[in-house]
Tab-separated table of C-alpha atoms and ligand atoms in Angstrom:
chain	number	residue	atom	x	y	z
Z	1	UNK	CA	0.000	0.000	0.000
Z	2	UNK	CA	0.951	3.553	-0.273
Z	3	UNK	CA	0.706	5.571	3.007
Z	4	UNK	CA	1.092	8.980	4.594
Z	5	UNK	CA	2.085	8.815	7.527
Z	6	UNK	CA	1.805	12.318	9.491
Z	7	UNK	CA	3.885	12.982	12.150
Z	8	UNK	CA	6.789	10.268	11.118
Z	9	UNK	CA	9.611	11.815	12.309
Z	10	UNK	CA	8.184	11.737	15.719
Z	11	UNK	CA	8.796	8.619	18.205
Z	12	UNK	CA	5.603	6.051	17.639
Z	13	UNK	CA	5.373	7.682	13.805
Z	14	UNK	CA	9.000	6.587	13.492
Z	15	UNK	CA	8.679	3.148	14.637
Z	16	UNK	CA	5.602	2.221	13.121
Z	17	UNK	CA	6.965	3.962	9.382
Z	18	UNK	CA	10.163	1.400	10.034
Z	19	UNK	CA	7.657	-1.901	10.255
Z	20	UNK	CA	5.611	-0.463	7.870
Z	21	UNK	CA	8.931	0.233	5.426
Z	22	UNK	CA	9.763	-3.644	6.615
Z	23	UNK	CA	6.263	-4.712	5.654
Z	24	UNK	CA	7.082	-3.603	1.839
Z	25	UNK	CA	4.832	-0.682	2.305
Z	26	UNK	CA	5.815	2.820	0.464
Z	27	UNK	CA	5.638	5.399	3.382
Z	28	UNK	CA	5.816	8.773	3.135
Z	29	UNK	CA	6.405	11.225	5.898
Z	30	UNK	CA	4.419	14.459	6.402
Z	31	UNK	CA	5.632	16.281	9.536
Z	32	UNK	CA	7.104	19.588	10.560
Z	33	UNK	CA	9.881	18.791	13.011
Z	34	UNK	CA	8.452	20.501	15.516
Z	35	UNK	CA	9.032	17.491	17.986
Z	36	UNK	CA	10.293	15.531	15.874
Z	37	UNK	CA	13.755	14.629	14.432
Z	38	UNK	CA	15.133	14.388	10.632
Z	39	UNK	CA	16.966	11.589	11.047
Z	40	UNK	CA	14.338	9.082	12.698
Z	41	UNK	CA	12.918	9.145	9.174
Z	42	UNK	CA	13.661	5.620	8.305
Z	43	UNK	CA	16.109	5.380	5.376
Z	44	UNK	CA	12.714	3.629	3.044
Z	45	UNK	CA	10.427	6.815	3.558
Z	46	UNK	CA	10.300	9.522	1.794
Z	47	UNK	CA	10.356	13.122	4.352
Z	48	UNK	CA	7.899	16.043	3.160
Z	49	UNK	CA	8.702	18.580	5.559
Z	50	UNK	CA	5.901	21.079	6.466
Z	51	UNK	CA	2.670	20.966	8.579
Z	52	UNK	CA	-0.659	19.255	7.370
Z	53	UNK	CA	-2.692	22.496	7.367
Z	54	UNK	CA	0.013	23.571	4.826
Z	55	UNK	CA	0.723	20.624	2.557
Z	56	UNK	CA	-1.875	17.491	3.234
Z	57	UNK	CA	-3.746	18.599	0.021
Z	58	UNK	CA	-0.385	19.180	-1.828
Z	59	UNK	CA	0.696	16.124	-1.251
Z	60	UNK	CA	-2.518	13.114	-1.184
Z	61	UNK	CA	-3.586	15.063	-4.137
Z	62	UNK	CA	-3.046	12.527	-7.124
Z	63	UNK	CA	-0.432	10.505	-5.862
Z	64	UNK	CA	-2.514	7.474	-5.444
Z	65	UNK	CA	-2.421	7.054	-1.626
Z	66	UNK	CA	-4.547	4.097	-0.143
Z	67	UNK	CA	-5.108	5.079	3.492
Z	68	UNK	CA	-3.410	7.749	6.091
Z	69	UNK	CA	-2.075	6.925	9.883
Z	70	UNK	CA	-2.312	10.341	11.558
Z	71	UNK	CA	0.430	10.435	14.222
Z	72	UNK	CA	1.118	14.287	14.067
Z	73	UNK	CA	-0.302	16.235	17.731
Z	74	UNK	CA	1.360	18.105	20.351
Z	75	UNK	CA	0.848	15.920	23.224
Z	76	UNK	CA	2.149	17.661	26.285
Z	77	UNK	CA	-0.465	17.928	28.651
Z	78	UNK	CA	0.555	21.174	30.935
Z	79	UNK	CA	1.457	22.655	28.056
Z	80	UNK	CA	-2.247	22.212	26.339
Z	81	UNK	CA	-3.388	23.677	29.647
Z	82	UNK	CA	-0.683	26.988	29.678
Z	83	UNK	CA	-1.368	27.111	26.037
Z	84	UNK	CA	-5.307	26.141	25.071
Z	85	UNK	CA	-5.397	27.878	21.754
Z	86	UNK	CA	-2.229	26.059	20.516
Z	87	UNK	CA	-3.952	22.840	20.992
Z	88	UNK	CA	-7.205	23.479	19.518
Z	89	UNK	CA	-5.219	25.253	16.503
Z	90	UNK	CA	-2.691	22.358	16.096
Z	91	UNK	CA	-4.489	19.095	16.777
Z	92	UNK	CA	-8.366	19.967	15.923
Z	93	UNK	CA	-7.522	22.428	13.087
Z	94	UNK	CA	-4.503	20.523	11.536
Z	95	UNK	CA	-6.329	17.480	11.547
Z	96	UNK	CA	-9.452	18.999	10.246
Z	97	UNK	CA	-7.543	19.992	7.438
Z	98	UNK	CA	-5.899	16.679	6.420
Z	99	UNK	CA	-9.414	15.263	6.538
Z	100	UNK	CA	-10.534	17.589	4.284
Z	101	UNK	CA	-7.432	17.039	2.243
Z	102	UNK	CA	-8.382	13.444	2.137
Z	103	UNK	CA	-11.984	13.854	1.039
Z	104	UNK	CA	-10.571	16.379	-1.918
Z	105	UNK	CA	-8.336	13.883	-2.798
Z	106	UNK	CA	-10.422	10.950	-2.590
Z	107	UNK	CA	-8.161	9.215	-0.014
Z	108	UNK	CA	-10.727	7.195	2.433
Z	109	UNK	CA	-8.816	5.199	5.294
Z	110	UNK	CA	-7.154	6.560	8.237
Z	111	UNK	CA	-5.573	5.529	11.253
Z	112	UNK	CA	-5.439	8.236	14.060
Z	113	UNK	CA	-3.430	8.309	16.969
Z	114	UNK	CA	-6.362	9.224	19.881
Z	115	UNK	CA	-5.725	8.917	23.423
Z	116	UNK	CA	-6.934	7.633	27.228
Z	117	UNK	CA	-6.607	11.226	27.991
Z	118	UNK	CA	-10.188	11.504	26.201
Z	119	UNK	CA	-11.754	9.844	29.603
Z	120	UNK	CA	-10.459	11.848	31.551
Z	121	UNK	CA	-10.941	10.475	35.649
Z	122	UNK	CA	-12.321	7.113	35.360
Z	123	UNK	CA	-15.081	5.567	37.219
Z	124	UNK	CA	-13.795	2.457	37.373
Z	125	UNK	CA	-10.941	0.099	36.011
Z	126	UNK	CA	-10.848	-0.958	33.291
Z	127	UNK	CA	-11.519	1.118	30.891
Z	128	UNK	CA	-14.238	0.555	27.878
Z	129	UNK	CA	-14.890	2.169	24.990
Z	130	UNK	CA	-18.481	2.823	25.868
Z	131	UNK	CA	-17.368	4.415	29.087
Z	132	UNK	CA	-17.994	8.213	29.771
Z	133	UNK	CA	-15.611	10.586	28.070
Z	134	UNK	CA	-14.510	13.468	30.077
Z	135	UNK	CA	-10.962	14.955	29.189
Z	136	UNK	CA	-9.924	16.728	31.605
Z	137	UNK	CA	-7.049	18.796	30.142
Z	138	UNK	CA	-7.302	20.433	26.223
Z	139	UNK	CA	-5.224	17.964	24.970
Z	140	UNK	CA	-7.493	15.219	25.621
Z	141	UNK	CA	-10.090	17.849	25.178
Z	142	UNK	CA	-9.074	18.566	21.698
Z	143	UNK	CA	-8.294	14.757	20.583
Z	144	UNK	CA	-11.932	13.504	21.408
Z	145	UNK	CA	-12.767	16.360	19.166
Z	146	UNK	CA	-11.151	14.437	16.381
Z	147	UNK	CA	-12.623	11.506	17.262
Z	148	UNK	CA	-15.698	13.519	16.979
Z	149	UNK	CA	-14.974	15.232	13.364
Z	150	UNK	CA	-13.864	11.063	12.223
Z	151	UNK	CA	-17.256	10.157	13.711
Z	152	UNK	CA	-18.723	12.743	10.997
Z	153	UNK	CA	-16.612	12.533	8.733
Z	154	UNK	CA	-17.617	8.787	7.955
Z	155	UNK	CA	-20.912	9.491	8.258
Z	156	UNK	CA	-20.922	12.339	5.829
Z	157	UNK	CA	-18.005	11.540	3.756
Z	158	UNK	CA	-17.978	7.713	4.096
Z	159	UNK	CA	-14.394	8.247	5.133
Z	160	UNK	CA	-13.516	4.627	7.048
Z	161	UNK	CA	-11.300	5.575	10.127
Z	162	UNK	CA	-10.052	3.702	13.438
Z	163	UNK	CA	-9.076	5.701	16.310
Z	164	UNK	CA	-6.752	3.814	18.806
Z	165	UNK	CA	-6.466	5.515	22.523
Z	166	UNK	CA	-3.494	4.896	23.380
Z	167	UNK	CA	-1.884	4.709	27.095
Z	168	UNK	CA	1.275	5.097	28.130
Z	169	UNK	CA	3.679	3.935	25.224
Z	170	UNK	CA	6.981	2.467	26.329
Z	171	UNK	CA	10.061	0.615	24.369
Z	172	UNK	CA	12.235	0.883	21.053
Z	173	UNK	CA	12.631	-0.543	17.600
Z	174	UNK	CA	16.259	-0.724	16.280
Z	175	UNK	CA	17.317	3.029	16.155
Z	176	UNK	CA	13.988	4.327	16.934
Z	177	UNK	CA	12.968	5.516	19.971
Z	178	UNK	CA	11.679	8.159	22.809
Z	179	UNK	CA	13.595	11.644	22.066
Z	180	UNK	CA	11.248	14.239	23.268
Z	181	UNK	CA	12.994	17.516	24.414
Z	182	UNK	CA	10.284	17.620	27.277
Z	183	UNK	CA	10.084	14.073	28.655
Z	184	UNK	CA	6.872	13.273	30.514
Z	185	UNK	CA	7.025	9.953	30.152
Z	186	UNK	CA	8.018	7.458	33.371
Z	187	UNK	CA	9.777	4.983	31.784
Z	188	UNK	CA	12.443	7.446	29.455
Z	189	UNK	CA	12.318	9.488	33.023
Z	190	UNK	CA	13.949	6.744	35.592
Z	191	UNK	CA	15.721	5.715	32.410
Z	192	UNK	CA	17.594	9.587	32.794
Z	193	UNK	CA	18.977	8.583	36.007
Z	194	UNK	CA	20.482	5.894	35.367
Z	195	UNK	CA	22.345	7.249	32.432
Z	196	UNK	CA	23.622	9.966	34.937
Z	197	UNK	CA	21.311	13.116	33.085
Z	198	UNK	CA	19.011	13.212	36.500
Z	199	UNK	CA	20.194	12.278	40.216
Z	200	UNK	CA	17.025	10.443	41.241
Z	201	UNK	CA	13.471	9.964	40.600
Z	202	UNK	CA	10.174	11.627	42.123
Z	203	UNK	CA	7.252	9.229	43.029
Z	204	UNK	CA	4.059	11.441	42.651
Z	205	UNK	CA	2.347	10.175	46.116
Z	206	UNK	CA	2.715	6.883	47.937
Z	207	UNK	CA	-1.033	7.072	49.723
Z	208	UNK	CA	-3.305	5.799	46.850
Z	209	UNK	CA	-5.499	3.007	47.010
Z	210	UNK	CA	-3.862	1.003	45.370
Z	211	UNK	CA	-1.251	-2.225	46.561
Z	212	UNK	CA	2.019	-0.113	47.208
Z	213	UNK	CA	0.273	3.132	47.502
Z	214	UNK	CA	1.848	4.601	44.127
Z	215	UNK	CA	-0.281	5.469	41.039
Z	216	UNK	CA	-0.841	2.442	38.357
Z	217	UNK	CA	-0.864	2.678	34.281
Z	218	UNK	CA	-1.193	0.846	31.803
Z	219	UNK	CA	1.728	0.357	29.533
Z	220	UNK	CA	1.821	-1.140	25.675
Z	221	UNK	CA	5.043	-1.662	24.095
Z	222	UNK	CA	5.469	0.826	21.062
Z	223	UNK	CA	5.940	-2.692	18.724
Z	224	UNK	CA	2.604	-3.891	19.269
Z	225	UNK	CA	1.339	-0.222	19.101
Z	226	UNK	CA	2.278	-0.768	15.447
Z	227	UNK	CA	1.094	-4.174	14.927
Z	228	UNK	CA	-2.160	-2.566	16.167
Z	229	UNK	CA	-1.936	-0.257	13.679
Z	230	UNK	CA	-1.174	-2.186	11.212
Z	231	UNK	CA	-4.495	-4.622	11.876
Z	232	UNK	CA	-6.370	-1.472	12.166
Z	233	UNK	CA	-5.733	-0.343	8.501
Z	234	UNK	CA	-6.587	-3.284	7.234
Z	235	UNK	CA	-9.875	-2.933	8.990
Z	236	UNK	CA	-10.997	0.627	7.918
Z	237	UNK	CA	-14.357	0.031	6.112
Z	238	UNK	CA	-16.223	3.282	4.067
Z	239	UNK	CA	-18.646	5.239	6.357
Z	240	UNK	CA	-17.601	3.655	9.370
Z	241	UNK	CA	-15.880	4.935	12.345
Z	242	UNK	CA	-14.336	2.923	15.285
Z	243	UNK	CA	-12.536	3.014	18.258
Z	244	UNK	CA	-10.121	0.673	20.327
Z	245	UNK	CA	-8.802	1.200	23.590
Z	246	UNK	CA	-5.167	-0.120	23.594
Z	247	UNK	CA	-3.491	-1.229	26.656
Z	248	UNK	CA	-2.117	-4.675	28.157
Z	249	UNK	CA	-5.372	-5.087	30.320
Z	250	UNK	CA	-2.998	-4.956	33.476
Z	251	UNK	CA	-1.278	-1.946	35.037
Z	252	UNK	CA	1.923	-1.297	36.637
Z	253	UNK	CA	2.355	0.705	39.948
Z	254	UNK	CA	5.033	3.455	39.644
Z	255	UNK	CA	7.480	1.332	42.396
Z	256	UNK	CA	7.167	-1.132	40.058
Z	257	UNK	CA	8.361	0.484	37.186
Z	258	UNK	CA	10.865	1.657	38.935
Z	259	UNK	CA	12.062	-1.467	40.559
Z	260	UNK	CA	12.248	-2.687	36.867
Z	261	UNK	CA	13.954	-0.341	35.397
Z	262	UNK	CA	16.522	-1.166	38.156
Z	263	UNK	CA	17.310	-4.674	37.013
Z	264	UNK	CA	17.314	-4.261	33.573
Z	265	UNK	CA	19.787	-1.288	34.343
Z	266	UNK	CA	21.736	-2.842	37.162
Z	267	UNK	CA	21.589	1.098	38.514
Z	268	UNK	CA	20.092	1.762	42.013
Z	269	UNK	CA	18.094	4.188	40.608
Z	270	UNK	CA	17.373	6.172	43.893
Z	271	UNK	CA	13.534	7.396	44.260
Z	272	UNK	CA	12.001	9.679	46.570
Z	273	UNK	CA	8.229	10.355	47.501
Z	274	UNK	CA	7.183	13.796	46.507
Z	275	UNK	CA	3.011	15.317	47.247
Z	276	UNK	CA	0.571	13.995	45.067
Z	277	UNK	CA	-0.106	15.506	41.749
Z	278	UNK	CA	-3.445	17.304	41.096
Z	279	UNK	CA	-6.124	15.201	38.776
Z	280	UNK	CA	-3.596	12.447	39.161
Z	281	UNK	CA	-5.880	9.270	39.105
Z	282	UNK	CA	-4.690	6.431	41.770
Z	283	UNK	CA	-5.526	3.834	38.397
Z	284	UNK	CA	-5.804	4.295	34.791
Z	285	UNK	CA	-5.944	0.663	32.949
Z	286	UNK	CA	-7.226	-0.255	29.932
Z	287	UNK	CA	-10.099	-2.966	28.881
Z	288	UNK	CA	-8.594	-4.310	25.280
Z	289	UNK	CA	-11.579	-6.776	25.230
Z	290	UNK	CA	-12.640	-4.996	21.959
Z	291	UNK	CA	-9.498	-4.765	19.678
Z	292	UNK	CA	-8.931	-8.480	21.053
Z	293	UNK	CA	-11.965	-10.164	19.921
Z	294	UNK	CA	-12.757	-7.723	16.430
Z	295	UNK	CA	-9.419	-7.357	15.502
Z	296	UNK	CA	-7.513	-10.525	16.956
Z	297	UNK	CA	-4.816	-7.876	18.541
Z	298	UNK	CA	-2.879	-8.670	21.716
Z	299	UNK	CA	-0.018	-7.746	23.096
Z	300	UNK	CA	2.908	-9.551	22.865
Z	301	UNK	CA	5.797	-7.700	24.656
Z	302	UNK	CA	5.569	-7.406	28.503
Z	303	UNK	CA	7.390	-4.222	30.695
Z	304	UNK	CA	10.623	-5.866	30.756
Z	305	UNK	CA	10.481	-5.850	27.091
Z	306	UNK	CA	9.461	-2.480	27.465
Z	307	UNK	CA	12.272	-1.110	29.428
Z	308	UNK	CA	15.202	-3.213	27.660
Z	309	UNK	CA	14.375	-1.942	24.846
Z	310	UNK	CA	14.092	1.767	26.158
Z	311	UNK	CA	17.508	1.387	28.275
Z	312	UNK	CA	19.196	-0.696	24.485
Z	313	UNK	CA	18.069	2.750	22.820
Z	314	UNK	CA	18.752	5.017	25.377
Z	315	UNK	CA	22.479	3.819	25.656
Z	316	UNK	CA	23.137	3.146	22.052
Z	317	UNK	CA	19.954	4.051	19.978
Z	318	UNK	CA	19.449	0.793	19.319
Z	319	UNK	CA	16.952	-2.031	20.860
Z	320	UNK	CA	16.745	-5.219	20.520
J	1	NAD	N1	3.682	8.615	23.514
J	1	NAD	C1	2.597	8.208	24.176
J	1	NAD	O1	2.693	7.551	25.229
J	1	NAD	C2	1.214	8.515	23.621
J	1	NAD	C3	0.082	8.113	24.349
J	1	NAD	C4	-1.186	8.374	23.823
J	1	NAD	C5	-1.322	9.011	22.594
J	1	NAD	N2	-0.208	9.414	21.915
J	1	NAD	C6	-0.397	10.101	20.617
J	1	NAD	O2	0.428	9.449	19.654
J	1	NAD	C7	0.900	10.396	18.693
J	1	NAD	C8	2.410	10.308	18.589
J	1	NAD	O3	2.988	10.556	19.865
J	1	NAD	P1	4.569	10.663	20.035
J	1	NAD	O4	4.871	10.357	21.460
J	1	NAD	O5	5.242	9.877	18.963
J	1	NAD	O6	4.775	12.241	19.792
J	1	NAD	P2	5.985	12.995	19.082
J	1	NAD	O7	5.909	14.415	19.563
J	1	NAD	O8	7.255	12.259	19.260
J	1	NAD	O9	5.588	12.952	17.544
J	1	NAD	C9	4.649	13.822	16.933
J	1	NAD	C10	5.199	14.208	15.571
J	1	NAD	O10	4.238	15.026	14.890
J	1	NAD	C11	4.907	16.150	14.317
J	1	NAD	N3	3.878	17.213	14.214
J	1	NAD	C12	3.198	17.792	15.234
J	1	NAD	N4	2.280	18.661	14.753
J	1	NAD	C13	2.388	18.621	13.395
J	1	NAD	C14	1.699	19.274	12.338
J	1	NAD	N5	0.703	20.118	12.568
J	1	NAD	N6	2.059	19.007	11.053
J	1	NAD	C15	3.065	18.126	10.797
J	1	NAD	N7	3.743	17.467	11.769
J	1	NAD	C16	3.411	17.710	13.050
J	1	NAD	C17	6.056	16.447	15.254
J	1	NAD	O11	7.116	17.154	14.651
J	1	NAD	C18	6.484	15.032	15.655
J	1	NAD	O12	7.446	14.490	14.766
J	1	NAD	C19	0.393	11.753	19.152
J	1	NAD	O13	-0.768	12.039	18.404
J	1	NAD	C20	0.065	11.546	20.614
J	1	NAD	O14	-0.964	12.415	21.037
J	1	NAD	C21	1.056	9.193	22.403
């Protein structure tokens, strides 16, 4: 197939143009470096540098594209609250325009890149698709709005699209990997000290209800991320929208993570309890029941995977 894939030279863009490069797929890249980084363009895509608003029209126009995976956002949350316009601007109007690029162009499958942040607090564990959504930030705020415009946009425009919400995303693929100038992330965080770039690591409150008191999430590994993807495409039917939560079903506590990261490592990785974090839920995990039995998805990679692979790449850029 040939595929635009926005938002490639970001971290899960990268790694899911590589398989799709290995899968004998032509890729190209649409994405405007703002997060991202030249040079984790794998070496079989082709880069078109420049934001979707700008050039999604430019370049589905013609060129025989089969179907779009729609990785470009800015994704940091405290800076969607600081900066509200910027995310309705960026993620909502970007992605408004590629889908009207796609209906111009006649280009009817896409993939998008949604998120858990679109429930916002949960009521309970885990969660399903049919449960309440609630962001409770403008990043989440503006990403259900996408699922939203896909929601109409099949229904109007018999565009076929799969939104995955996605939870915390974890691991490496050869060279490609977690590079964000503002890491948020826990995994790429404890990873920082035991590389030496941070002394130790803050634990966000130790008195949740939960086993060990710290906060657990629900981690996928960014490998069967893709595969998810890739199942997902091939699933996109005309006029019909759907959406998958993606998660491994069980969480991980923050001590855990932690006490991971310290064997794979070797490092002692010191850790300290800080106050709690506002809107900080004690548990966000994820029911996969869905993509499981309508897709036949299920992840395959567990959090040791997950943080090998991160520590492989964060040493050498490389994973296993
Ligand atoms: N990383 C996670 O744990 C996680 C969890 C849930 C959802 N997501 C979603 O997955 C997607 C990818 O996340 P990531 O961690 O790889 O982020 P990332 O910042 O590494 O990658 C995003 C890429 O999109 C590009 N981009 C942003 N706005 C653009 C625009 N308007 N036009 C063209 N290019 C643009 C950036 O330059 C960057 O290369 C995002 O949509 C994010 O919201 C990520």
């Amino acid at each position: 197939m040939k595929l635009l894939v926005t938002g490639g030279a970001g971290y899960i863009g990268s790694v899911v143009s590589d398989q799709l490069c290995t899968a004998g797929h032509e890729v190209v890249v649409l994405d405007d470096l703002s997060t991202g980084h030249r040079d984790a363009v794998p070496a079989g895509a082709r880069l078109v540098e420049g934001t979707l608003r700008d050039l999604a029209f430019e370049v589905l126009d013609g060129a025989g594209f089969d179907a779009v995976l729609h990785f470009a956002a800015r994704s940091l949350v405290g800076e969607s609250v600081e900066r509200p316009g910027l995310y309705w601007d960026k993620n909502l109007g970007e992605s408004l325009a590629l889908l009207d690029a796609m209906r111009r162009a006649g280009v009817s499958r896409i993939v998008f890149s949604s998120t858990a942040a679109t429930y916002g607090e949960p009521e309970s564990a885990p969660i399903l698709e049919t449960d309440p959504t609630r962001p409770t930030n403008p990043y989440g705020a503006s990403k259900l709005a996408i699922d939203t415009a896909l929601t109409e946009y099949a229904r109007l425009h018999g565009i076929g699209g799969v939104s995955l919400r996605y939870f915390n995303v974890a691991g490496a693929r050869g060279r490609f990997g977690e590079r964000h100038a503002t890491e948020t992330h826990l995994i790429p965080i404890v990873l920082q000290v035991a590389t030496g770039a941070r002394d130790k690591v803050f634990m966000h409150g130790d008195d949740y209800p939960t086993p060990d008191g710290t906060c657990v999430r629900d981690y996928i590994h960014v490998v069967d991320l893709g595969v998810a993807h890739l199942l997902a495409l091939e699933s996109c039917r005309p006029g019909v929208h759907k959406i998958f939560n993606l998660g491994n079903g069980a969480g991980f506590s923050v001590r855990e993570v932690i006490e991971v990261c310290r064997q794979v490592t070797g490092h002692p990785i010191p850790a300290e309890v800080g106050p709690r974090r506002a809107g900080d839920p004690a548990v966000l995990v994820a029911s996969s029941d869905r993509i499981r039995s309508e897709l036949g998805w299920k992840p395959e990679r567990d959090l040791r995977a997950m943080v090998a692979d991160a520590w492989a790449f964060a040493r050498h850029g490389l994973a296993s």
